[in-house]
CSV table of C-alpha atoms and ligand atoms in Angstrom, one decimal:
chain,number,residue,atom,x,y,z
A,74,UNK,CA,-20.6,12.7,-9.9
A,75,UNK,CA,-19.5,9.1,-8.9
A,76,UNK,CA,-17.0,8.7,-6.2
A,77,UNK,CA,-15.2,6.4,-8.3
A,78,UNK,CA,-15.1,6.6,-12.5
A,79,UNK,CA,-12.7,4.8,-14.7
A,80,UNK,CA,-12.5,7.5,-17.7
A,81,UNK,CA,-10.3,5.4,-19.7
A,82,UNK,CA,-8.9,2.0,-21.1
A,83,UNK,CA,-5.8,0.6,-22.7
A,84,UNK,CA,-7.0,-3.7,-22.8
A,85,UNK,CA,-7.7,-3.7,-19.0
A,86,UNK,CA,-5.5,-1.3,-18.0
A,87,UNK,CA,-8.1,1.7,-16.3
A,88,UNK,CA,-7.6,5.5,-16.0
A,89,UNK,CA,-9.8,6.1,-13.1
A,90,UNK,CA,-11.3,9.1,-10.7
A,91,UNK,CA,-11.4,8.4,-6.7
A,92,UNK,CA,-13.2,11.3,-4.9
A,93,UNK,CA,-13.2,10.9,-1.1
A,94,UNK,CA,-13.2,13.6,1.5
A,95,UNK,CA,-10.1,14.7,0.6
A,96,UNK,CA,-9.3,15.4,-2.6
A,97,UNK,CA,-9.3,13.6,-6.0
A,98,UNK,CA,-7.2,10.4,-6.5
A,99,UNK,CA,-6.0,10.2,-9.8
A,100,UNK,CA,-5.6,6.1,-10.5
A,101,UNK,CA,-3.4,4.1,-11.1
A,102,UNK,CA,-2.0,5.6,-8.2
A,103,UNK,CA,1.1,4.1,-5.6
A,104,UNK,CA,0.7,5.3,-2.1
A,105,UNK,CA,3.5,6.0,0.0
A,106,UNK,CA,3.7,4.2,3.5
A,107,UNK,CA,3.4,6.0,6.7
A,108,UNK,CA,2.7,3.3,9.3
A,109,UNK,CA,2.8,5.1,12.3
A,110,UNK,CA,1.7,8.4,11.1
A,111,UNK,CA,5.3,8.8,9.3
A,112,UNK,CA,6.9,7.9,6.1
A,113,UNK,CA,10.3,6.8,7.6
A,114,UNK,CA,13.0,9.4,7.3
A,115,UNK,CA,10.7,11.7,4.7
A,116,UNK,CA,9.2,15.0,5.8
A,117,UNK,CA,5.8,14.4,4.4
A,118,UNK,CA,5.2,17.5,3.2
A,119,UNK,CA,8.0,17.2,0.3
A,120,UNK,CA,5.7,14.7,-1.2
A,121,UNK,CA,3.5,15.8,-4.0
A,122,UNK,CA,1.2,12.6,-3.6
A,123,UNK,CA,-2.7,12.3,-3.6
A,124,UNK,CA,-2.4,9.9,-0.8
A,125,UNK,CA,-0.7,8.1,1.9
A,126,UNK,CA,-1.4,5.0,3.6
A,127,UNK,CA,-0.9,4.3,8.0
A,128,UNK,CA,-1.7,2.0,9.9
A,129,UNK,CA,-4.7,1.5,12.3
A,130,UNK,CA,-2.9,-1.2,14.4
A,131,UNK,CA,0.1,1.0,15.5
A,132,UNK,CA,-2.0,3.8,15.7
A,133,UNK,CA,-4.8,2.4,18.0
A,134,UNK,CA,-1.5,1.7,20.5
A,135,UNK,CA,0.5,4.7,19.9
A,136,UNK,CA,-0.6,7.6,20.0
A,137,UNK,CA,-3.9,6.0,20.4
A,138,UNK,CA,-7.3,7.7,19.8
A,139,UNK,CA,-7.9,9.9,22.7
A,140,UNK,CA,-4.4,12.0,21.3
A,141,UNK,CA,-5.8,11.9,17.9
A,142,UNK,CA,-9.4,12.9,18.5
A,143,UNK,CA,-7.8,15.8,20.7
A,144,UNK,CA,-5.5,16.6,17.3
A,145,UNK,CA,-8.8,16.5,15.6
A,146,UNK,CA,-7.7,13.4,13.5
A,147,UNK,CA,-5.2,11.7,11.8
A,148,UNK,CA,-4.6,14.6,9.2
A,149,UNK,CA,-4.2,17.6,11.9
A,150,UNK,CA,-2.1,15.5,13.7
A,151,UNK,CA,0.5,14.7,10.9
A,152,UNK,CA,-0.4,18.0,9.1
A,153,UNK,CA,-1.1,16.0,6.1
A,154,UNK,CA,-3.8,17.5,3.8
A,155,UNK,CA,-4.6,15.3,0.8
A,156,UNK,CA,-5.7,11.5,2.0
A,157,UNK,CA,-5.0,8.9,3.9
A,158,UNK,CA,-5.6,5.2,3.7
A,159,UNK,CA,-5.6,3.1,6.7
A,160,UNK,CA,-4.9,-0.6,6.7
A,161,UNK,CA,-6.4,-2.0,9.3
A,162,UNK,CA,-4.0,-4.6,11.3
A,163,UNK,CA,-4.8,-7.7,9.4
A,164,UNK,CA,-1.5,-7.5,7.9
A,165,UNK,CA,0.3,-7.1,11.5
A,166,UNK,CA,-2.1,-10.7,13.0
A,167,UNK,CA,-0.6,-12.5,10.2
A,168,UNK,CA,3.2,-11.0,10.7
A,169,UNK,CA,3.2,-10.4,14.5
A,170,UNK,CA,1.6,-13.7,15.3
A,171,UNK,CA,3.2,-14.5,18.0
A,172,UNK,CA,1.3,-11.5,19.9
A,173,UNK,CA,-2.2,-12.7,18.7
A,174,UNK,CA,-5.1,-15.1,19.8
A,175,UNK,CA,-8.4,-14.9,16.8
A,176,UNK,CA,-11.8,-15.4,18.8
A,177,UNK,CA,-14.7,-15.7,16.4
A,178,UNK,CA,-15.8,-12.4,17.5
A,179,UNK,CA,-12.4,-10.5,17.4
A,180,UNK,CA,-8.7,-10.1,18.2
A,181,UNK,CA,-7.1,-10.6,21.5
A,182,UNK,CA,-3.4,-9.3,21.2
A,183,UNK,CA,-0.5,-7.6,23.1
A,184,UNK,CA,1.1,-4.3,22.3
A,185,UNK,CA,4.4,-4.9,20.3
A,186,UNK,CA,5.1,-1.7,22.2
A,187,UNK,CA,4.4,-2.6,25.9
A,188,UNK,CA,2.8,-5.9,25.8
A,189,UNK,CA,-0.4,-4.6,27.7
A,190,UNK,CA,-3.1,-6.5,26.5
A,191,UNK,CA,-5.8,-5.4,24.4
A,192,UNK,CA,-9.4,-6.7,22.8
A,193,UNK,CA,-10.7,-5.9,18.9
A,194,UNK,CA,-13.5,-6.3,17.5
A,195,UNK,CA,-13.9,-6.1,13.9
A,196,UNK,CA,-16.7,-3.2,14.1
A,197,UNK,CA,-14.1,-1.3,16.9
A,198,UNK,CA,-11.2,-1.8,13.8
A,199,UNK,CA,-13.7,0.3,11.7
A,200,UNK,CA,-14.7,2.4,14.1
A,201,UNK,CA,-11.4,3.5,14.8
A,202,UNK,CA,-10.5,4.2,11.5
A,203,UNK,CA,-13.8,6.2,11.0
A,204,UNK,CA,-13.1,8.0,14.2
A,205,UNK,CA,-9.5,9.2,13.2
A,206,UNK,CA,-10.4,10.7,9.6
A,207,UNK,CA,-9.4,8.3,7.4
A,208,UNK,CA,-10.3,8.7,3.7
A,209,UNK,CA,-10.2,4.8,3.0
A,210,UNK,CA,-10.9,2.4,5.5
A,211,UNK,CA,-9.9,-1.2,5.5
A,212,UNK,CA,-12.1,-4.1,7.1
A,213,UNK,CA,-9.9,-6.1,9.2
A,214,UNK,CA,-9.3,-9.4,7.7
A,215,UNK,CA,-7.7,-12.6,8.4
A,216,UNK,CA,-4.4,-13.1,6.2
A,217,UNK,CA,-2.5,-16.6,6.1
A,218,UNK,CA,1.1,-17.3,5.5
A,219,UNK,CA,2.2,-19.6,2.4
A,220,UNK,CA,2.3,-22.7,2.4
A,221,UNK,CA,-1.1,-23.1,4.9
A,222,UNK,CA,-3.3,-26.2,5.0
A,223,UNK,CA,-6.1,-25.6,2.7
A,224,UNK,CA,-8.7,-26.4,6.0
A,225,UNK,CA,-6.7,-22.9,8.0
A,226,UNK,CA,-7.1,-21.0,4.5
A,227,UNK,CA,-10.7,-21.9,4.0
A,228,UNK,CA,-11.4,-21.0,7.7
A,229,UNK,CA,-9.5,-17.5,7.7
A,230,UNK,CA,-11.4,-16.7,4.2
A,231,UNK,CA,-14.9,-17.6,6.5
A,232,UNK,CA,-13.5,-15.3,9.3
A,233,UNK,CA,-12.3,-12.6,6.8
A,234,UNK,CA,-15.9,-12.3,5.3
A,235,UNK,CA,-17.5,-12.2,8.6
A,236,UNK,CA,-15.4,-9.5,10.1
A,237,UNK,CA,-16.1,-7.5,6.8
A,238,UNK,CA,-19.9,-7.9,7.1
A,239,UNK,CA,-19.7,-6.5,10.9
A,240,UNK,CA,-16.8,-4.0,9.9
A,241,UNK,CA,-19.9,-2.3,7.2
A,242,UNK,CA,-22.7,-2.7,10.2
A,243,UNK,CA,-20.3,-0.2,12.0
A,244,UNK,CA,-19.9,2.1,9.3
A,245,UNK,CA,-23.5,2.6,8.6
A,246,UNK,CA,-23.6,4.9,11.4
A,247,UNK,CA,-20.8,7.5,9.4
A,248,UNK,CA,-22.5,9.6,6.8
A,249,UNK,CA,-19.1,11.4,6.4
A,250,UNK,CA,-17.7,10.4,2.5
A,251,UNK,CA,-15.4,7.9,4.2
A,252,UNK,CA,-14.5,4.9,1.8
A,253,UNK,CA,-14.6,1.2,3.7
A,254,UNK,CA,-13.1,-1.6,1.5
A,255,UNK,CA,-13.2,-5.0,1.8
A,256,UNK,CA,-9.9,-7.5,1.4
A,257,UNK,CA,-10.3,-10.9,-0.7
A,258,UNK,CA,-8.4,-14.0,0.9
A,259,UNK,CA,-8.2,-17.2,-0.2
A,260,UNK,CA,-4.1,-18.2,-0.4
A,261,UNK,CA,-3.2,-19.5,-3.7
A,262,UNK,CA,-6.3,-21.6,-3.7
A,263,UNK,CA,-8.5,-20.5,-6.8
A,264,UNK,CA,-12.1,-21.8,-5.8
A,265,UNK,CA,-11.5,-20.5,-1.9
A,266,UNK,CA,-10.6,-16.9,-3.6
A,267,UNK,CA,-13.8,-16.7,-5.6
A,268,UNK,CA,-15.7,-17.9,-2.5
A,269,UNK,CA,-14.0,-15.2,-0.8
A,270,UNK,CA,-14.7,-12.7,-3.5
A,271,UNK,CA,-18.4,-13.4,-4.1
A,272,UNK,CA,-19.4,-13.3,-0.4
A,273,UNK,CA,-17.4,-10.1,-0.2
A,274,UNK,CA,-19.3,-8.4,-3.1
A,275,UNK,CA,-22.6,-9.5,-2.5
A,276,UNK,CA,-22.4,-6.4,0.2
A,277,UNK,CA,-21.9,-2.4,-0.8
A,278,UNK,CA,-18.2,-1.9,-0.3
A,279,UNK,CA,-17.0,1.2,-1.9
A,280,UNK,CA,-13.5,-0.7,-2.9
A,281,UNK,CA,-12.0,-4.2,-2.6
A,282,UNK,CA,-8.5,-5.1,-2.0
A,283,UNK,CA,-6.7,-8.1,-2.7
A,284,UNK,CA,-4.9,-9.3,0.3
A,285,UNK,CA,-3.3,-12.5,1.4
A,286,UNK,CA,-0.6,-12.6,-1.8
A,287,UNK,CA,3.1,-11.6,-1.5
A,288,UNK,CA,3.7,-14.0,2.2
A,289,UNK,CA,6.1,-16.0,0.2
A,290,UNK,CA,4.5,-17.9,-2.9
A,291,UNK,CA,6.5,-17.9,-6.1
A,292,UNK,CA,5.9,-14.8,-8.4
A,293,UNK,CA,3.9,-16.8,-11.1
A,294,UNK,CA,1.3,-18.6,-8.6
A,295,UNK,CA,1.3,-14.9,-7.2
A,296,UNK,CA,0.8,-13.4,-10.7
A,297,UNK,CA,-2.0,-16.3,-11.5
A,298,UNK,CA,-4.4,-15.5,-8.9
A,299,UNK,CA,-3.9,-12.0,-8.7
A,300,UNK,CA,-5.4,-11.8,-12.6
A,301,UNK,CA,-8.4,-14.4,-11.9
A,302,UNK,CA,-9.0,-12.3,-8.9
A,303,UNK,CA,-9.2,-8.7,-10.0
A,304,UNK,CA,-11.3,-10.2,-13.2
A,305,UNK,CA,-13.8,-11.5,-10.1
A,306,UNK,CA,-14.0,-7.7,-9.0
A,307,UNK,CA,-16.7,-5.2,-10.3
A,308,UNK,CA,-15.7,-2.9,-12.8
A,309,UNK,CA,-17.5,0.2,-11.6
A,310,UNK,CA,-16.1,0.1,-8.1
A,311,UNK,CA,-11.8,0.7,-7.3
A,312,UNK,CA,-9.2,-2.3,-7.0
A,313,UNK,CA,-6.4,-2.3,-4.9
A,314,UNK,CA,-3.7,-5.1,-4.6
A,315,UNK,CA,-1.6,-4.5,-1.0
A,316,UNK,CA,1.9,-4.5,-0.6
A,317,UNK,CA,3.0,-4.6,-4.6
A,318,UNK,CA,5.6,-2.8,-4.9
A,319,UNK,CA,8.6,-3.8,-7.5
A,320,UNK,CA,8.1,-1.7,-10.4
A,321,UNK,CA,7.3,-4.1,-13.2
A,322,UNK,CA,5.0,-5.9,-10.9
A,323,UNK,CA,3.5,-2.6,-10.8
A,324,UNK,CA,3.3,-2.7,-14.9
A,325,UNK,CA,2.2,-6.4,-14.8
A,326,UNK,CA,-1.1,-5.6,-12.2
A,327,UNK,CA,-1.8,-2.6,-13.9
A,328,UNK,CA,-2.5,-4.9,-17.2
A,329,UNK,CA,-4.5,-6.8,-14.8
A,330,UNK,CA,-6.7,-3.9,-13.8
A,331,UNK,CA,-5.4,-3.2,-10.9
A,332,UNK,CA,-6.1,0.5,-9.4
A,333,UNK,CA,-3.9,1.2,-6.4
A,334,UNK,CA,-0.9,0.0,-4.5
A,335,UNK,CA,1.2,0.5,-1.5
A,336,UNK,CA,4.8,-1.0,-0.6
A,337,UNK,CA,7.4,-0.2,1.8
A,338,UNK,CA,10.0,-1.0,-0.5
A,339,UNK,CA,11.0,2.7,-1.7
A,340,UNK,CA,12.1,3.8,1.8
A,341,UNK,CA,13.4,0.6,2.7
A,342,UNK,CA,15.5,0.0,-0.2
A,343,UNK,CA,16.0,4.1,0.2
A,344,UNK,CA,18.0,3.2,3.8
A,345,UNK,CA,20.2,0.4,2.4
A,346,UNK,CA,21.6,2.9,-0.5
A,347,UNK,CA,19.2,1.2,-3.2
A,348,UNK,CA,18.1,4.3,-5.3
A,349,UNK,CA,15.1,3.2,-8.1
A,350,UNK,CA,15.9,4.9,-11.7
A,351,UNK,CA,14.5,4.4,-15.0
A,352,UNK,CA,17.5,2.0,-15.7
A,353,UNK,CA,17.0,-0.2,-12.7
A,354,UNK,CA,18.3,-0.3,-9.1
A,355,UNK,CA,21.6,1.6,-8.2
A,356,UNK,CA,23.6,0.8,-4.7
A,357,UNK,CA,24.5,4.1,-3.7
A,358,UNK,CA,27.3,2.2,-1.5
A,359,UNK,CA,29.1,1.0,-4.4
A,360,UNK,CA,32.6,2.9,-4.6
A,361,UNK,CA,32.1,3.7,-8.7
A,362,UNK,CA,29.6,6.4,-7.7
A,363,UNK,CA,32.6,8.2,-5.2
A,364,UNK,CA,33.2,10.7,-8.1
A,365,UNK,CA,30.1,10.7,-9.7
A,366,UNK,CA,28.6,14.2,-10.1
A,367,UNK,CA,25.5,13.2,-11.7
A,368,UNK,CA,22.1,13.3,-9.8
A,369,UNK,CA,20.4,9.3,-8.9
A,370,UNK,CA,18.5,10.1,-12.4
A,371,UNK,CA,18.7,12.8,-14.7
A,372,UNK,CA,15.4,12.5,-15.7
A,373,UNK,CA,13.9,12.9,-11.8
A,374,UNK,CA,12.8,16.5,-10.7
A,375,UNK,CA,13.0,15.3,-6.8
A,376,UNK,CA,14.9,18.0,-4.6
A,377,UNK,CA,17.3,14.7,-3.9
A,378,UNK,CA,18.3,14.6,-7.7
A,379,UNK,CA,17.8,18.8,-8.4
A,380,UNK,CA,20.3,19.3,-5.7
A,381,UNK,CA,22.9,16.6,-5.1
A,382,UNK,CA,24.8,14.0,-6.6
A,383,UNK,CA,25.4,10.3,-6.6
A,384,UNK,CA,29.1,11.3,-5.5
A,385,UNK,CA,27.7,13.3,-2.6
A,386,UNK,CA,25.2,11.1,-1.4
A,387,UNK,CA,27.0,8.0,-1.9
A,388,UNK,CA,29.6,10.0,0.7
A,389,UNK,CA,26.7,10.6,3.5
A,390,UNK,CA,26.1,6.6,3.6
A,391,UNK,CA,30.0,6.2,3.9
A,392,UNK,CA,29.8,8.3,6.7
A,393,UNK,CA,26.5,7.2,8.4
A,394,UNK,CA,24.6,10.5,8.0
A,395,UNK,CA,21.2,10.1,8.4
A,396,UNK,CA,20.3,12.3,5.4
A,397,UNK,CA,21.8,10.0,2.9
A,398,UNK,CA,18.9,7.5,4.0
A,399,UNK,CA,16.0,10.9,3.8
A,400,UNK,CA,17.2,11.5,0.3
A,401,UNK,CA,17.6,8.5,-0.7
A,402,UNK,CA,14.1,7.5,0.2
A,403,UNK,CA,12.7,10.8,-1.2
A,404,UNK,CA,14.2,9.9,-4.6
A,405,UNK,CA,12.3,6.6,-4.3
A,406,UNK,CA,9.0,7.2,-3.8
A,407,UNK,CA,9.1,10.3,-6.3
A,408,UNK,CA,10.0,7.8,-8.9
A,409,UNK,CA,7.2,5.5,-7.8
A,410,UNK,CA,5.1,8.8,-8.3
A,411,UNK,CA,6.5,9.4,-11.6
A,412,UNK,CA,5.8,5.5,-12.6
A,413,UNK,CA,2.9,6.1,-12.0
A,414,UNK,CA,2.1,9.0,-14.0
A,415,UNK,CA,3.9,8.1,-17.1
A,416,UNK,CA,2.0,4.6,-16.6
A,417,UNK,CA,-1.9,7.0,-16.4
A,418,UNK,CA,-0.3,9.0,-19.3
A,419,UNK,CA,0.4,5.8,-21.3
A,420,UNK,CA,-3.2,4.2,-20.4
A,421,UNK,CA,-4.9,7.8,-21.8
A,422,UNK,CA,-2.8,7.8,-24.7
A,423,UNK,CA,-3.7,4.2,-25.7
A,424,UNK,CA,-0.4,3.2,-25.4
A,425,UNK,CA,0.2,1.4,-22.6
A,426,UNK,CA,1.8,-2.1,-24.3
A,427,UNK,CA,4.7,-0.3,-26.0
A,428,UNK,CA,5.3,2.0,-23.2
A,429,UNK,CA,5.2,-1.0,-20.7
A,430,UNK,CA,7.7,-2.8,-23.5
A,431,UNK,CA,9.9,0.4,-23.2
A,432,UNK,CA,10.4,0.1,-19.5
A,433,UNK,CA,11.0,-3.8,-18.7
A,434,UNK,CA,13.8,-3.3,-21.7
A,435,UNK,CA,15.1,-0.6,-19.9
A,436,UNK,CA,15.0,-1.8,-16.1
A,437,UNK,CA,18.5,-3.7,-16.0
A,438,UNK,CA,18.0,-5.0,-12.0
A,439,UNK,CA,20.8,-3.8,-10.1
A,440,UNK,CA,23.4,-2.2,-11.6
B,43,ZN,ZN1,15.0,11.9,-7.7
């Protein structure tokens, strides 16, 4: 059997089958974010997800590998059975800039933590990621904000495919089932994207992920090269577009052929009092829901919406109790899970248009 198989197709919608070490990821599939080995204010363990995604960047500071490798990796450590993804820091260069200096043969940066200073190589970045159990690996790449001169794009797309090609020297040595992926850049320029994208695939990734969208460009430019891009990618192998996260993006990348996402939104809007339903965004906050007895969404089996109501909750966050913020967050990334499925259900069903059509109508913004 293949570690990756798309079993079905709605136009280019895919149904698709990723094995890795453990477990079978069902796809399209959203994976919750646990930077630092945590899904803020969620007990991991109420989550019936596939996967989770962390961070190799935190976790190379804090706890650091020694602690981990003494766990016995990542998933001892957090007591987390299914998989994990780990990004590998690219992300944290572009937002934490201030703390970094690229070399051509790495990244010289200071803790966010302590500022002690630290040294990483691109083949370390894998390494690391290998080293801790991680199911899906991520090369680290070079991402640029928006607006950039098209000379800093072009270079960062030159460093990004480098750094992938020394991240897979450094994986060779693991015959363990571990995934490494590499991440297309490019900005919003289309020719530097394909550049990216060809050099990338002329090597034996076992995913690719398109990274370098969502720093700030409007939502069309962002929605353009997002569908040139994952046409670019090969069919047989999975696809996943980092940091989506608003649920009719999700719809809109999905049509695009787009596999797998991640986004902290859920238990960040989850701590402000934004709850996601099928409906659109609620403000727990607002004082209409004092007396409400009914649950975030009646059609959510969460334990947040099986066991409380919008009046109760919206009382915790009037009162600063931290469990308005846990539930809250639960809710959210159950109905991301629940997107999710009914959006595989609709793909396998053939009827992904009309479905897709039945939820933009539906999704009101904030009510
Ligand atoms: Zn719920």
């Amino acid at each position: 059997m293949k570690d990756f198989e798309v079993t079905a197709r709605c136009g280019k919608a895919r149904l698709g089958r990723l094995t890795t070490p453990h477990g079978v990821v069902d796809t399209p599939v959203f994976m919750p974010v646990g930077t630092q080995a945590s899904i803020k204010g969620v007990p991991h363990d109420m989550l019936n997800c596939p996967v989770i995604l962390s961070n190799a960047y935190y976790l190379y500071l804090k706890p650091g590998l020694e602690i981990l490798k003494n766990f016995g990796g990542l998933h001892r450590f957090m007591n987390w059975n299914n998989s994990i993804l780990t990004d590998s820091g690219g992300f944290q260069i572009f937002s934490l800039s201030a703390l970094f200096k690229i070399r051509e043969n790495g990244v010289e940066f200071r803790s966010k933590f302590d500022g002690s200073k630290h040294f990483l190589t691109p083949e370390e970045a894998v390494s690391f990621q290998f080293e801790i159990g991680s199911d899906i690996i991520m090369s680290l790449d070079r991402c640029m904000k928006y607006p950039s001169p098209r000379a800093d794009i072009a270079s960062a797309v030159n460093t990004t495919c480098a750094w992938a090609e020394k991240g897979l020297s450094a994986a060779k040595r693991y015959e363990t089932g571990q995934k490494l992926f590499a991440i297309t850049q490019g900005g919003t320029f289309p020719d530097l994207r394909r550049e990216c994208t060809e050099k990338l695939m002329e090597h034996p990734f076992d995913g690719f992920a398109v990274g370098g969208l969502g720093v700030g460009e409007p939502l069309l430019l962002r929605q353009e090269r997002l569908a040139e891009n994952l046409d670019m990618l090969p069919a047989d192998k999975p696809r996943y577009v980092m940091g989506m996260g608003p649920a009719p993006e999700i719809w809109d990348t999905v049509e695009m052929g787009a596999d797998m996402f991640d986004c902290v939104l859920p238990t960040r809007n989850g701590r402000n009092a934004q709850a996601f339903t099928f409906s659109g965004k609620i403000n727990l906050r607002n004082a209409k829901f004092k007396n409400d007895k009914l649950p975030i969404d009646s059609s959510c089996g969460c334990p947040a919406c099986l066991k409380y109501s919008r009046g109760y909750i919206h009382h915790l966050f009037n009162v600063r109790e931290m469990l308005a913020q846990t539930l809250t967050s639960l809710h959210n990334i159950s109905f991301m899970i629940d997107l999710t499925q009914l959006i595989r259900d609709s793909i396998k069903n053939g009827t992904f248009p009309e479905e897709k059509k039945k939820f933009m109508n539906n999704w009101k913004g904030e009510n």
